[in-house]
Structure formats: structure tokens, C-alpha cells
PDB file of C-alpha atoms and ligand atoms in Angstrom:
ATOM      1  CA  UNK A1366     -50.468 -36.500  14.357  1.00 97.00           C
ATOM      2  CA  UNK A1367     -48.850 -37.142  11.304  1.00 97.00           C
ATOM      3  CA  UNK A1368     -46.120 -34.439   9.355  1.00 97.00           C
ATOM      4  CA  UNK A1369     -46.236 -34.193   5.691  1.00 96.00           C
ATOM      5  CA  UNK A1370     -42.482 -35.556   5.772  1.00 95.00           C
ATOM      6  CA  UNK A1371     -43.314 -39.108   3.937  1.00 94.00           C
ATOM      7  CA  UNK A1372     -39.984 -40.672   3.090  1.00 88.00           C
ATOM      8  CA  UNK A1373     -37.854 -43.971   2.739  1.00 80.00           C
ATOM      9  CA  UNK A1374     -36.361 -42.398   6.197  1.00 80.00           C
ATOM     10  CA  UNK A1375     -39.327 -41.570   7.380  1.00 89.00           C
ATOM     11  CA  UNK A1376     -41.823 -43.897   6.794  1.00 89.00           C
ATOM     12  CA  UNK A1377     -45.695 -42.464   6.195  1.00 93.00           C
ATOM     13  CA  UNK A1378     -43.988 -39.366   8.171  1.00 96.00           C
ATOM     14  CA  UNK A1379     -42.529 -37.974  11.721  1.00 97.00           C
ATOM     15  CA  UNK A1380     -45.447 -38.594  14.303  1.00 98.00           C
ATOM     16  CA  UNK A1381     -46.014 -36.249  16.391  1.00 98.00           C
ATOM     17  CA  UNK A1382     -47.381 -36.621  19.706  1.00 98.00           C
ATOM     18  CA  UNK A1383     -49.679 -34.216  21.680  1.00 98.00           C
ATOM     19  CA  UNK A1384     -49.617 -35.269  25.146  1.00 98.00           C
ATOM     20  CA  UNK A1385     -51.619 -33.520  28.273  1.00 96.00           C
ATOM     21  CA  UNK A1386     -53.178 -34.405  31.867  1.00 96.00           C
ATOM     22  CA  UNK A1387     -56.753 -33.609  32.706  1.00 94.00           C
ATOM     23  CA  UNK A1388     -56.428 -29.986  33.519  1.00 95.00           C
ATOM     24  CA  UNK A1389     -55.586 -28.806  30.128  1.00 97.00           C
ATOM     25  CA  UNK A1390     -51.890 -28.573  30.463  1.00 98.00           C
ATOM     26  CA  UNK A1391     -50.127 -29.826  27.086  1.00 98.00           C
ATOM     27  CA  UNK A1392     -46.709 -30.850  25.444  1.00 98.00           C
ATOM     28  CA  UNK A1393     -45.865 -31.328  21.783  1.00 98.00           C
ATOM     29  CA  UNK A1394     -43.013 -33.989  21.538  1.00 98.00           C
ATOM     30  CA  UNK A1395     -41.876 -33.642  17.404  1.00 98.00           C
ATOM     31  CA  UNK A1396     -43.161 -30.524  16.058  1.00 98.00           C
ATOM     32  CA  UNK A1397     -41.158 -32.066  12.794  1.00 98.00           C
ATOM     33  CA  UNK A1398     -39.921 -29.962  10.387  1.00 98.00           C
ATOM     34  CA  UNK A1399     -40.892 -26.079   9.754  1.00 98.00           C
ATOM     35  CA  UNK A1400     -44.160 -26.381   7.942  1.00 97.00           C
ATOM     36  CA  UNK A1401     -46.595 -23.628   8.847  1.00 96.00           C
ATOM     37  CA  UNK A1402     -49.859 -26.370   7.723  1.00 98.00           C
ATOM     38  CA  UNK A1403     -48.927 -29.157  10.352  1.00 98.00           C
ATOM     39  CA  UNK A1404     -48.033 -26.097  13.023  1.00 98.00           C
ATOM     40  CA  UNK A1405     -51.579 -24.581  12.344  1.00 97.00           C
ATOM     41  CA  UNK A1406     -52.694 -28.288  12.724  1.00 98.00           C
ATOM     42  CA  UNK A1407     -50.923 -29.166  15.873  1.00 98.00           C
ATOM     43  CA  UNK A1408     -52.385 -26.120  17.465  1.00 98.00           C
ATOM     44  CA  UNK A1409     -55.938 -27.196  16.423  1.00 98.00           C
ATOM     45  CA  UNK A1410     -55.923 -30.246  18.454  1.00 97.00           C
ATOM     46  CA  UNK A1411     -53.905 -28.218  21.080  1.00 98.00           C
ATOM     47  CA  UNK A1412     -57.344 -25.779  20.880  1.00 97.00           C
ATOM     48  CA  UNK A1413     -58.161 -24.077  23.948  1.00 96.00           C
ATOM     49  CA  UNK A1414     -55.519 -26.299  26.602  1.00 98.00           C
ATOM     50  CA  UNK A1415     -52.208 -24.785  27.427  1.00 97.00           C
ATOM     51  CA  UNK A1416     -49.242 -25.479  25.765  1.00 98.00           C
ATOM     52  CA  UNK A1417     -46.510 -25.262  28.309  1.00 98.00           C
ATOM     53  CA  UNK A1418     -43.708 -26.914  26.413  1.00 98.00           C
ATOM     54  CA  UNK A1419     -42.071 -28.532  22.676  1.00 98.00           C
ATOM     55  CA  UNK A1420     -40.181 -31.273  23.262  1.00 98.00           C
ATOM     56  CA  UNK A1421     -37.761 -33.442  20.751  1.00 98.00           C
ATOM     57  CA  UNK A1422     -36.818 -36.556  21.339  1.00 98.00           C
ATOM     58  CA  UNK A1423     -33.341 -35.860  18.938  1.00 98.00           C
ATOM     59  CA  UNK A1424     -32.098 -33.422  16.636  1.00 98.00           C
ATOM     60  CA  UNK A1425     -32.666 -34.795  13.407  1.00 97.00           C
ATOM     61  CA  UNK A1426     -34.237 -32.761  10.353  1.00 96.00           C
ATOM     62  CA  UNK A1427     -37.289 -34.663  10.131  1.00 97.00           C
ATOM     63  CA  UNK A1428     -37.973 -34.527  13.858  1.00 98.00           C
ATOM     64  CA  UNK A1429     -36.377 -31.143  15.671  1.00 98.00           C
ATOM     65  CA  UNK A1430     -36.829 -28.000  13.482  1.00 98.00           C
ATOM     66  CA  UNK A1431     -40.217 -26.773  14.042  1.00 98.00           C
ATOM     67  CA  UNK A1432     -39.924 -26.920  17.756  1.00 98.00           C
ATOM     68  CA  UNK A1433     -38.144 -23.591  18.071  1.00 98.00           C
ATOM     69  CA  UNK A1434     -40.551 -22.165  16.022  1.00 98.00           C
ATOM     70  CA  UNK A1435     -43.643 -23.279  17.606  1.00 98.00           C
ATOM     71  CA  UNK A1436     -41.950 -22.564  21.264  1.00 98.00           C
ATOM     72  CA  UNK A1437     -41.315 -19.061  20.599  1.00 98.00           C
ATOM     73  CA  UNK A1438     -44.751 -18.584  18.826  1.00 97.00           C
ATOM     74  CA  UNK A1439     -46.599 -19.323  22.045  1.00 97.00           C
ATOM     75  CA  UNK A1440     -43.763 -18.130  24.392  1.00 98.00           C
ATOM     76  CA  UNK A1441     -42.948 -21.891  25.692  1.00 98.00           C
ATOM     77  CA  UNK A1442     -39.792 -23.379  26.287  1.00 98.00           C
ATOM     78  CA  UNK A1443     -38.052 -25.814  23.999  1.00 98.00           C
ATOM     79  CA  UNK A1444     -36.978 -29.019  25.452  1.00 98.00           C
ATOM     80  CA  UNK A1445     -34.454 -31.339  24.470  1.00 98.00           C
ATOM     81  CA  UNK A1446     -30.855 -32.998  25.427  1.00 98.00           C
ATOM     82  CA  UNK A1447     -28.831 -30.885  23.823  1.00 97.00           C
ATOM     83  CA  UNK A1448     -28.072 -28.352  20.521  1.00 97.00           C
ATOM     84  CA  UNK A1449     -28.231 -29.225  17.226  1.00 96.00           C
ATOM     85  CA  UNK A1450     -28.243 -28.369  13.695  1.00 92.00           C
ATOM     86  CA  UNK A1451     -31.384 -26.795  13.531  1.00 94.00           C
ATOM     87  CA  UNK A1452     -32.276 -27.065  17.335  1.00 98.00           C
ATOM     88  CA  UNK A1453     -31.788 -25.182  20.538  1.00 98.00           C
ATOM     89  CA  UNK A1454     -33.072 -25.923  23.353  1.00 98.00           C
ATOM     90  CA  UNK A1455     -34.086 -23.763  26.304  1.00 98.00           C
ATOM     91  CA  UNK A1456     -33.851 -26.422  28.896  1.00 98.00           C
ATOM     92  CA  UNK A1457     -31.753 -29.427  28.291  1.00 98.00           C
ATOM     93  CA  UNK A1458     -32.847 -33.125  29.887  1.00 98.00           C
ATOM     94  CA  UNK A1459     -30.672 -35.387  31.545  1.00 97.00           C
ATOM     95  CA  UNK A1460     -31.112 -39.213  31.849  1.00 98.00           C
ATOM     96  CA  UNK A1461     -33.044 -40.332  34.624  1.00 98.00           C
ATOM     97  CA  UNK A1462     -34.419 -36.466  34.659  1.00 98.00           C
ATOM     98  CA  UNK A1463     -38.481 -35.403  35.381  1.00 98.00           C
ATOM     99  CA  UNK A1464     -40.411 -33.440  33.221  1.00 98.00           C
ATOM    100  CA  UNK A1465     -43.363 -31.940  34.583  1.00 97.00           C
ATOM    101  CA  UNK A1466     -46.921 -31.446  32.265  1.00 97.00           C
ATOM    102  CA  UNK A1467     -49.182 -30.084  34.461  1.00 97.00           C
ATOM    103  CA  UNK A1468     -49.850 -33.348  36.569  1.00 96.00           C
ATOM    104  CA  UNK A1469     -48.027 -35.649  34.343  1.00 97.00           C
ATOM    105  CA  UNK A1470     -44.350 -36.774  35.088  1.00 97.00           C
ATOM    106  CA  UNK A1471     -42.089 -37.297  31.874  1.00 98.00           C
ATOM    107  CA  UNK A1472     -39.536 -39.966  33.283  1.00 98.00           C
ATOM    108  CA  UNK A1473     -36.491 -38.848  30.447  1.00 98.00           C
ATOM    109  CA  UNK A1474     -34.586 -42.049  29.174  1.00 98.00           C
ATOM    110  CA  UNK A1475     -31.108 -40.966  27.496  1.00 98.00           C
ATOM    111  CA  UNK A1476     -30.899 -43.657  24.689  1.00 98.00           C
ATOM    112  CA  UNK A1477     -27.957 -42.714  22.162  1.00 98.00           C
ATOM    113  CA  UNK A1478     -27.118 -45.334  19.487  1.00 97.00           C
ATOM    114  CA  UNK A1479     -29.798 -43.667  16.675  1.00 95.00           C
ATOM    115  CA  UNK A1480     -28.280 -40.244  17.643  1.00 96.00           C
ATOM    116  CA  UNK A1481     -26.050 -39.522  20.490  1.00 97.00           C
ATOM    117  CA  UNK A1482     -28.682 -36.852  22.061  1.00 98.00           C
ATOM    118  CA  UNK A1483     -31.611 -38.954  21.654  1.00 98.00           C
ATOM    119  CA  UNK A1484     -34.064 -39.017  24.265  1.00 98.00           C
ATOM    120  CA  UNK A1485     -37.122 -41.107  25.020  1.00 98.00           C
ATOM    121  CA  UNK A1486     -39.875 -40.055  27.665  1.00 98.00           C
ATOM    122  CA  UNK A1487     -41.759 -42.502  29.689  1.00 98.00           C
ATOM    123  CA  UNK A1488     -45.094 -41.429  31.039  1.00 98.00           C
ATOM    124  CA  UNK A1489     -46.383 -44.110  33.262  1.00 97.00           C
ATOM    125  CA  UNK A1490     -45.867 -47.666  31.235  1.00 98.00           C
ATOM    126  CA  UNK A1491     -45.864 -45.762  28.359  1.00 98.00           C
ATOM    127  CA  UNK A1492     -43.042 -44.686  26.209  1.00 98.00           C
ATOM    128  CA  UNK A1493     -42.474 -42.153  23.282  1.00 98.00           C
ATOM    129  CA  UNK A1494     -39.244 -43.846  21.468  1.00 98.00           C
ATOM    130  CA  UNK A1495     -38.844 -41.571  18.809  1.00 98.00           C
ATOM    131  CA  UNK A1496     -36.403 -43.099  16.177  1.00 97.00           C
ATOM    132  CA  UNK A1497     -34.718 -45.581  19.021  1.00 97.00           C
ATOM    133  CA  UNK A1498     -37.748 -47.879  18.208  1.00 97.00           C
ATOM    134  CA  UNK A1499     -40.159 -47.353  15.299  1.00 95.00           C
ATOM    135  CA  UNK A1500     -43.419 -49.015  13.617  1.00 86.00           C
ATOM    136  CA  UNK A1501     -42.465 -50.696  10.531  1.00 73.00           C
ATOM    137  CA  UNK A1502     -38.549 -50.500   9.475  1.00 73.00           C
ATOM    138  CA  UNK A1503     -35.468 -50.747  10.701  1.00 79.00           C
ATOM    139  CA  UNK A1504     -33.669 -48.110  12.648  1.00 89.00           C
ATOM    140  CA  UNK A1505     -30.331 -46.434  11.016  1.00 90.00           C
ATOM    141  CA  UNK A1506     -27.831 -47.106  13.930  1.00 93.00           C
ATOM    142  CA  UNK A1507     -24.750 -44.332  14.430  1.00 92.00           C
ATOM    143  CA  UNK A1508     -23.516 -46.079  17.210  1.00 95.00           C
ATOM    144  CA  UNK A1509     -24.234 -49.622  17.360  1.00 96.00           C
ATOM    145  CA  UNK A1510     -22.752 -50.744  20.881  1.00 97.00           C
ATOM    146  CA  UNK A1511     -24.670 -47.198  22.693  1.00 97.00           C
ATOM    147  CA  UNK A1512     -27.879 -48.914  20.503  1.00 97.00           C
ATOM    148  CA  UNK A1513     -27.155 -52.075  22.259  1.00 98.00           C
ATOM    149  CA  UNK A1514     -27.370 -50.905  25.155  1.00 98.00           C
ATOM    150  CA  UNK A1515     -30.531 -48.486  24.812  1.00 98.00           C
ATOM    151  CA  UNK A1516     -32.314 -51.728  24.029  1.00 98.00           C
ATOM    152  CA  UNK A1517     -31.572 -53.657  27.262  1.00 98.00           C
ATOM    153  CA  UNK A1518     -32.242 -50.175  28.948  1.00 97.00           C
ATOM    154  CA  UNK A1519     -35.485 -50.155  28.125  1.00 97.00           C
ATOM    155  CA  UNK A1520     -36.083 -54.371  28.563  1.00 96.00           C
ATOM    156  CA  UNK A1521     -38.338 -55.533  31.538  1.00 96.00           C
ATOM    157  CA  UNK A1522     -38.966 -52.678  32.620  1.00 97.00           C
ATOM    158  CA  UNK A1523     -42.722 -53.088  32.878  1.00 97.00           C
ATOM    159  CA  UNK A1524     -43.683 -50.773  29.480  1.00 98.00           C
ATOM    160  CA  UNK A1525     -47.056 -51.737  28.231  1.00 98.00           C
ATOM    161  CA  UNK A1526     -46.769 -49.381  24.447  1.00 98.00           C
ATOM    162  CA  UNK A1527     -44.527 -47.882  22.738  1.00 98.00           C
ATOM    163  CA  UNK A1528     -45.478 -44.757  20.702  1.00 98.00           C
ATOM    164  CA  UNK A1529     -42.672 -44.390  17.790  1.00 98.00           C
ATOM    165  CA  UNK A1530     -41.344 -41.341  15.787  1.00 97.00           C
ATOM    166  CA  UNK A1531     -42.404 -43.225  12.601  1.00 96.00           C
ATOM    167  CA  UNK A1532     -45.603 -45.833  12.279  1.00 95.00           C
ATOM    168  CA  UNK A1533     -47.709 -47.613  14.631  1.00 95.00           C
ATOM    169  CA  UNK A1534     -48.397 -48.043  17.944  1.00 97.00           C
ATOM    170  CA  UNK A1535     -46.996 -51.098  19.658  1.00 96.00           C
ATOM    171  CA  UNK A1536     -48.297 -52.993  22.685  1.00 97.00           C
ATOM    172  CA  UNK A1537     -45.484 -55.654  22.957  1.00 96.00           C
ATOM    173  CA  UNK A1538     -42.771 -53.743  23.885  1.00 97.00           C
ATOM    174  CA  UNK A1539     -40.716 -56.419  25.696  1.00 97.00           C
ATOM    175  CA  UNK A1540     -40.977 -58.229  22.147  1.00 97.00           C
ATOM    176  CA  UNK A1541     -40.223 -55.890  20.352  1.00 96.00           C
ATOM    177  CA  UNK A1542     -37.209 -54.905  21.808  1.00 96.00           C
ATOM    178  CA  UNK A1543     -36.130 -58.669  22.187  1.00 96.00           C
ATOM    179  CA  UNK A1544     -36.646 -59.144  18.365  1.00 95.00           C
ATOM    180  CA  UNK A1545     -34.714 -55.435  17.782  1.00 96.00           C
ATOM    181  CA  UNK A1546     -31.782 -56.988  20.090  1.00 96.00           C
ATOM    182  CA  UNK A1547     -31.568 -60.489  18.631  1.00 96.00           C
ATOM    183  CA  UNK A1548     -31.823 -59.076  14.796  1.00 94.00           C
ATOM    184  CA  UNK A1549     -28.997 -56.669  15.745  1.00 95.00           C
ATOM    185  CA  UNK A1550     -26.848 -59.504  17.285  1.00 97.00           C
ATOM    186  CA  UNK A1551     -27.540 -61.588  14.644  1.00 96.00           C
ATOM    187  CA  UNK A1552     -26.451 -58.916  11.948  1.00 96.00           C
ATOM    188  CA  UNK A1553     -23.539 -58.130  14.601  1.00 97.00           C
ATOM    189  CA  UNK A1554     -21.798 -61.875  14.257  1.00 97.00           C
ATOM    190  CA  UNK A1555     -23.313 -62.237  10.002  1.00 97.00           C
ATOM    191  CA  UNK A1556     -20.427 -58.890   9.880  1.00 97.00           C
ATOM    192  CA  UNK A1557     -18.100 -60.608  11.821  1.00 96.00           C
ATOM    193  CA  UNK A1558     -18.248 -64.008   9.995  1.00 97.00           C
ATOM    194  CA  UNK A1559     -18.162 -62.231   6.820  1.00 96.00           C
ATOM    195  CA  UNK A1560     -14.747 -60.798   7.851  1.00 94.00           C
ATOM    196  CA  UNK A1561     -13.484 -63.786   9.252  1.00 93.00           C
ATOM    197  CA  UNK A1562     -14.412 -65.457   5.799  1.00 94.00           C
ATOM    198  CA  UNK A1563     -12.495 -62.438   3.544  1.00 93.00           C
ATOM    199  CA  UNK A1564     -13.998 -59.690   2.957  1.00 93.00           C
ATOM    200  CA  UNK A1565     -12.131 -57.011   3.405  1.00 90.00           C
ATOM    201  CA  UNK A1566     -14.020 -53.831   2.768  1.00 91.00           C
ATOM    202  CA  UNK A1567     -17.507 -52.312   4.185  1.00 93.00           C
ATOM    203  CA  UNK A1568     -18.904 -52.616   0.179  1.00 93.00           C
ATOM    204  CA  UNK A1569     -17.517 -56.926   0.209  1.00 95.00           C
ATOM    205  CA  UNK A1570     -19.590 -56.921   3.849  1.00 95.00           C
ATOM    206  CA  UNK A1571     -22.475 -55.475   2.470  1.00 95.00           C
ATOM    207  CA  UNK A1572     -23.067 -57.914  -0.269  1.00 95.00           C
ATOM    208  CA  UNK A1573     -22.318 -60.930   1.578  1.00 95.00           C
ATOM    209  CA  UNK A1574     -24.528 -59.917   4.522  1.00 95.00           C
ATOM    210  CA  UNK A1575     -27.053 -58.083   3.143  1.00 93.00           C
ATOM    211  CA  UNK A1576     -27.301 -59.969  -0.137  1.00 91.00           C
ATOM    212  CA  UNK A1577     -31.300 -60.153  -0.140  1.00 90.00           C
ATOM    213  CA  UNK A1578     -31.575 -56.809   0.661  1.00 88.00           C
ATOM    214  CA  UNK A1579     -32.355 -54.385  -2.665  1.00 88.00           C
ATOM    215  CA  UNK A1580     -29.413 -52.786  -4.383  1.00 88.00           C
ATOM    216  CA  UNK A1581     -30.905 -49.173  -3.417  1.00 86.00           C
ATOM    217  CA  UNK A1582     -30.599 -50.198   0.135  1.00 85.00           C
ATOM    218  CA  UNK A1583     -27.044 -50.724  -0.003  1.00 89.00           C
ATOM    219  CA  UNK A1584     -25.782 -47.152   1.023  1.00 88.00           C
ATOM    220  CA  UNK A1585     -27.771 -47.576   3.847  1.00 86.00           C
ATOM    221  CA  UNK A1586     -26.713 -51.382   4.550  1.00 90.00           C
ATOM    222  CA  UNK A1587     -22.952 -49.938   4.742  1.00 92.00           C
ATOM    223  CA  UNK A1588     -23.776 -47.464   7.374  1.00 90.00           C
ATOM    224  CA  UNK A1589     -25.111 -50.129   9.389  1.00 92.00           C
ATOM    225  CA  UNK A1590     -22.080 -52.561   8.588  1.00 94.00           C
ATOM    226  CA  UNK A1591     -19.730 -49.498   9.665  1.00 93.00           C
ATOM    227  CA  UNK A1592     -21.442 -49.143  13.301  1.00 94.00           C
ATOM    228  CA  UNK A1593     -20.828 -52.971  13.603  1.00 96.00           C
ATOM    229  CA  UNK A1594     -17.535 -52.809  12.155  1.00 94.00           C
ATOM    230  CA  UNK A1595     -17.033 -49.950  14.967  1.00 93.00           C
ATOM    231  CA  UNK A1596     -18.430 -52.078  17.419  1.00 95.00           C
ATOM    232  CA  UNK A1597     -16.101 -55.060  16.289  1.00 95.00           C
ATOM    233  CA  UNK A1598     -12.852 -52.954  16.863  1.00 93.00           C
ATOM    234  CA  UNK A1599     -14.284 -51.823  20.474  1.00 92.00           C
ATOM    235  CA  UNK A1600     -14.850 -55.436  21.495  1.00 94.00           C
ATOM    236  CA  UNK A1601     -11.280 -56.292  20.261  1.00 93.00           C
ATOM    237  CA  UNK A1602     -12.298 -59.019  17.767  1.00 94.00           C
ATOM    238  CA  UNK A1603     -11.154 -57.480  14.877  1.00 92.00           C
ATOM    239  CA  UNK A1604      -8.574 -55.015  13.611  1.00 87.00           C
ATOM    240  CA  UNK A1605      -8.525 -52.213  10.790  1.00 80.00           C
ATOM    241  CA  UNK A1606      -5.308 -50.303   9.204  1.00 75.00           C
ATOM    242  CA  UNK A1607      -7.652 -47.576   8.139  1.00 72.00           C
ATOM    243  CA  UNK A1608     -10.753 -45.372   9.780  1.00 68.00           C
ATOM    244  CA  UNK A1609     -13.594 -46.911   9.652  1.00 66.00           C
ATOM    245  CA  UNK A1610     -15.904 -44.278  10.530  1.00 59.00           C
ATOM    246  CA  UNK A1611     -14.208 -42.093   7.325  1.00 56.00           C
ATOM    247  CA  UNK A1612     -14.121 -44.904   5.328  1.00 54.00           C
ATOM    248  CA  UNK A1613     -17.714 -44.321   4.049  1.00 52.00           C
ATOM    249  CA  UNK A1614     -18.520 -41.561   1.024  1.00 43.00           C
ATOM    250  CA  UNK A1615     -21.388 -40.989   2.682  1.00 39.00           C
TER     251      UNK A1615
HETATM  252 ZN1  LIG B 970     -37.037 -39.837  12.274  1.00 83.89          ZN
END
């Protein structure tokens, strides 16, 4: 189902998923945010199963709020890694964790990088990636060497679709997290060469790197160059006399 959230971080909106076995036993994964229209909606196609549980995949605004909410409405735990802003969960998830719906098994998948609480939940060869993978855009990386290695995570491991936080289906996975790897690696050495060329601040990187990219993109652009430039300093290829994470006015 699809919030009312649309966005240019968003997408057409937050998708959110209602998932349940044969019996009638149900989870929501991304409620969204607190709007009483999409809650009345969600429990319309919930209609006469049982909800047993909300789960979030992370803690972002466009993805956790509601879940509280809609938990303690039907007296239902909230499910996710960990607290957040406007998020607080009842029972936390681990990586490598189960999560029982009625007959179904949520394998949980820790996958920081987007977040550092993110989650994705595997239910047979199907996963729900929330904003690690998404139909349509490219994902805003916090961390980009925990993003790294989400991606191989998740690589060969037999998935057959991928249900996103944001736009469509997939039923490639293992290409689509190839191409997700190789553009990131490719962006990941385009930083690095535009260092080792002279530029010698995030806003030089940007426009060298992400020169066809529109100028309204380019606050967004330097949050991605500062996860690589983190990433660079971790793997000991370059150096920086000042902070790089609170280099950004962001
Ligand atoms: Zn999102």
C-alpha cells in the first residue's frame, strides 16, 4: 500500500507492506508516518485477519512514526532494531533473528549503511529492503563502507524479489544489487580520483564527480561524497586536517 508521503526522498511514497500466512495472522512492516487516512486504510485490507505485530524496517520519518500508533491501537507489539526519534519499539530484532507471523518465519537481516538500525526481513526468497534497496532512485548512504557491505550480504543468496520502501517490485535481485555495488564502487574511486587530481573540499568533489547531475541535487550529492570521503579515510588512502562528517551544513 502506498502512504500519502510523495517526495524527492520518497519517491511516489513509503510502501507499506501487509504481510500474513493462510490462517489470518498479519504484520504491517511501514505504517509510515502518523496519518489517520492511510491507518484507516491499512486496517481495511487488514479486515477481519489478526494483526499480531507493526514492524519498521528503520527509524526514519517517512517510514517509523505511525507504527506506535497503530500498535497500541490494536494492542500489538511494535517491532524494530532499536529507538528512535519518533520510534519505540516493544521488541527489538537482532541480525540473523526469527520473527514469527502466525506460520510465517521473518529471517531479520541487520543492513546499516542507509541508517545504522536498518533492518530488512526475508520471508522465504523474498525480501522487504526498505530504503537499503529501492525501485527507482538512488539510496542516500550514511555510512558508505556498512552500505558496502549490506550489499554483498544480501548477494547470492538465492532471493527471487525484492519488495522496496519506495517503488516497484523487483525480480532480479542478484542484478540489482550487482549494479547498486558496481555504481557505488565506481562513484567510490570517481571521489578518490577527484582528490588525487585537487580538489580539496566536499563542494570541488561534488562538481567534478557529479557534474551531470542537476544543481538541486547537489546538497544531496555532498552527503554522498562525505560517506565516501569517510570511507576513504577508513581504508587509509586519503587524509583530512578537518572532520569530515561536520564538515557539511547540512
Ligand atoms: Zn524511506
Amino acid at each position: 500500500m502506498l502512504a500519502n508521503n510523495p517526495g524527492p526522498f520518497t519517491g511516489p511514497g513509503t510502501n507499506t507492506w501487509v504481510l500474513g500466512d493462510d490462517s489470518g495472522s498479519v504484520t504491517v512492516i511501514d505504517p509510515g508516518p502518523v496519518d489517520s487516512a492511510h491507518a484507516r486504510a491499512i486496517m481495511g485490507v487488514v479486515g477481519r485477519r489478526r494483526l499480531e505485530s507493526v514492524l519498521v524496517t528503520h527509524t526514519h520519518s517517512d517510514h517509523a512514526p505511525m507504527a506506535n500508533h497503530l500498535a497500541s491501537e490494536v494492542g500489538v507489539p511494535a517491532v524494530g532494531y532499536a529507538p528512535g526519534p519518533s520510534f519505540d519499539p516493544d521488541i527489538r530484532l537482532l541480525d540473523g533473528a526469527r520473527f514469527d507471523v502466525g506460520a510465517l518465519s521473518l529471517q531479520v537481516v541487520h543492513t546499516p549503511g542507509h541508517s545504522e538500525d536498518h533492518l530488512c526481513f526475508r520471508v522465504g526468497d523474498v525480501l522487504f529492503t526498505g530504503d537499503h534497496i529501492i525501485g527507482g532512485s538512488s539510496v542516500m548512504v550514511d555510512d558508505m563502507g556498512a552500505y558496502l557491505d549490506s550489499l554483498r550480504k544480501l548477494k547470492g543468496r538465492g532471493l527471487t524479489a525484492l519488495h522496496p520502501g519506495h517503488g516497484e517490485v523487483r525480480d532480479d535481485p542478484d542484478t540489482v544489487i550487482g549494479w547498486y555495488l558496481a555504481h557505488r564502487l565506481q562513484r567510490h574511486e570517481e571521489v578518490y580520483e577527484a582528490i588525487a587530481s585537487g580538489c580539496a573540499t566536499i563542494d570541488q568533489v561534488v562538481e567534478k564527480v557529479y557534474a551531470e547531475v542537476d544543481f538541486s541535487l547537489h546538497p544531496l550529492a555532498a552527503r554522498s561524497v562525505q560517506a565516501h570521503l569517510r570511507l576513504l579515510i577508513e581504508e587509509g588512502r586519503i587524509a583530512s586536517d578537518e572532520d569530515v562528517a561536520a564538515s557539511l551544513p547540512l
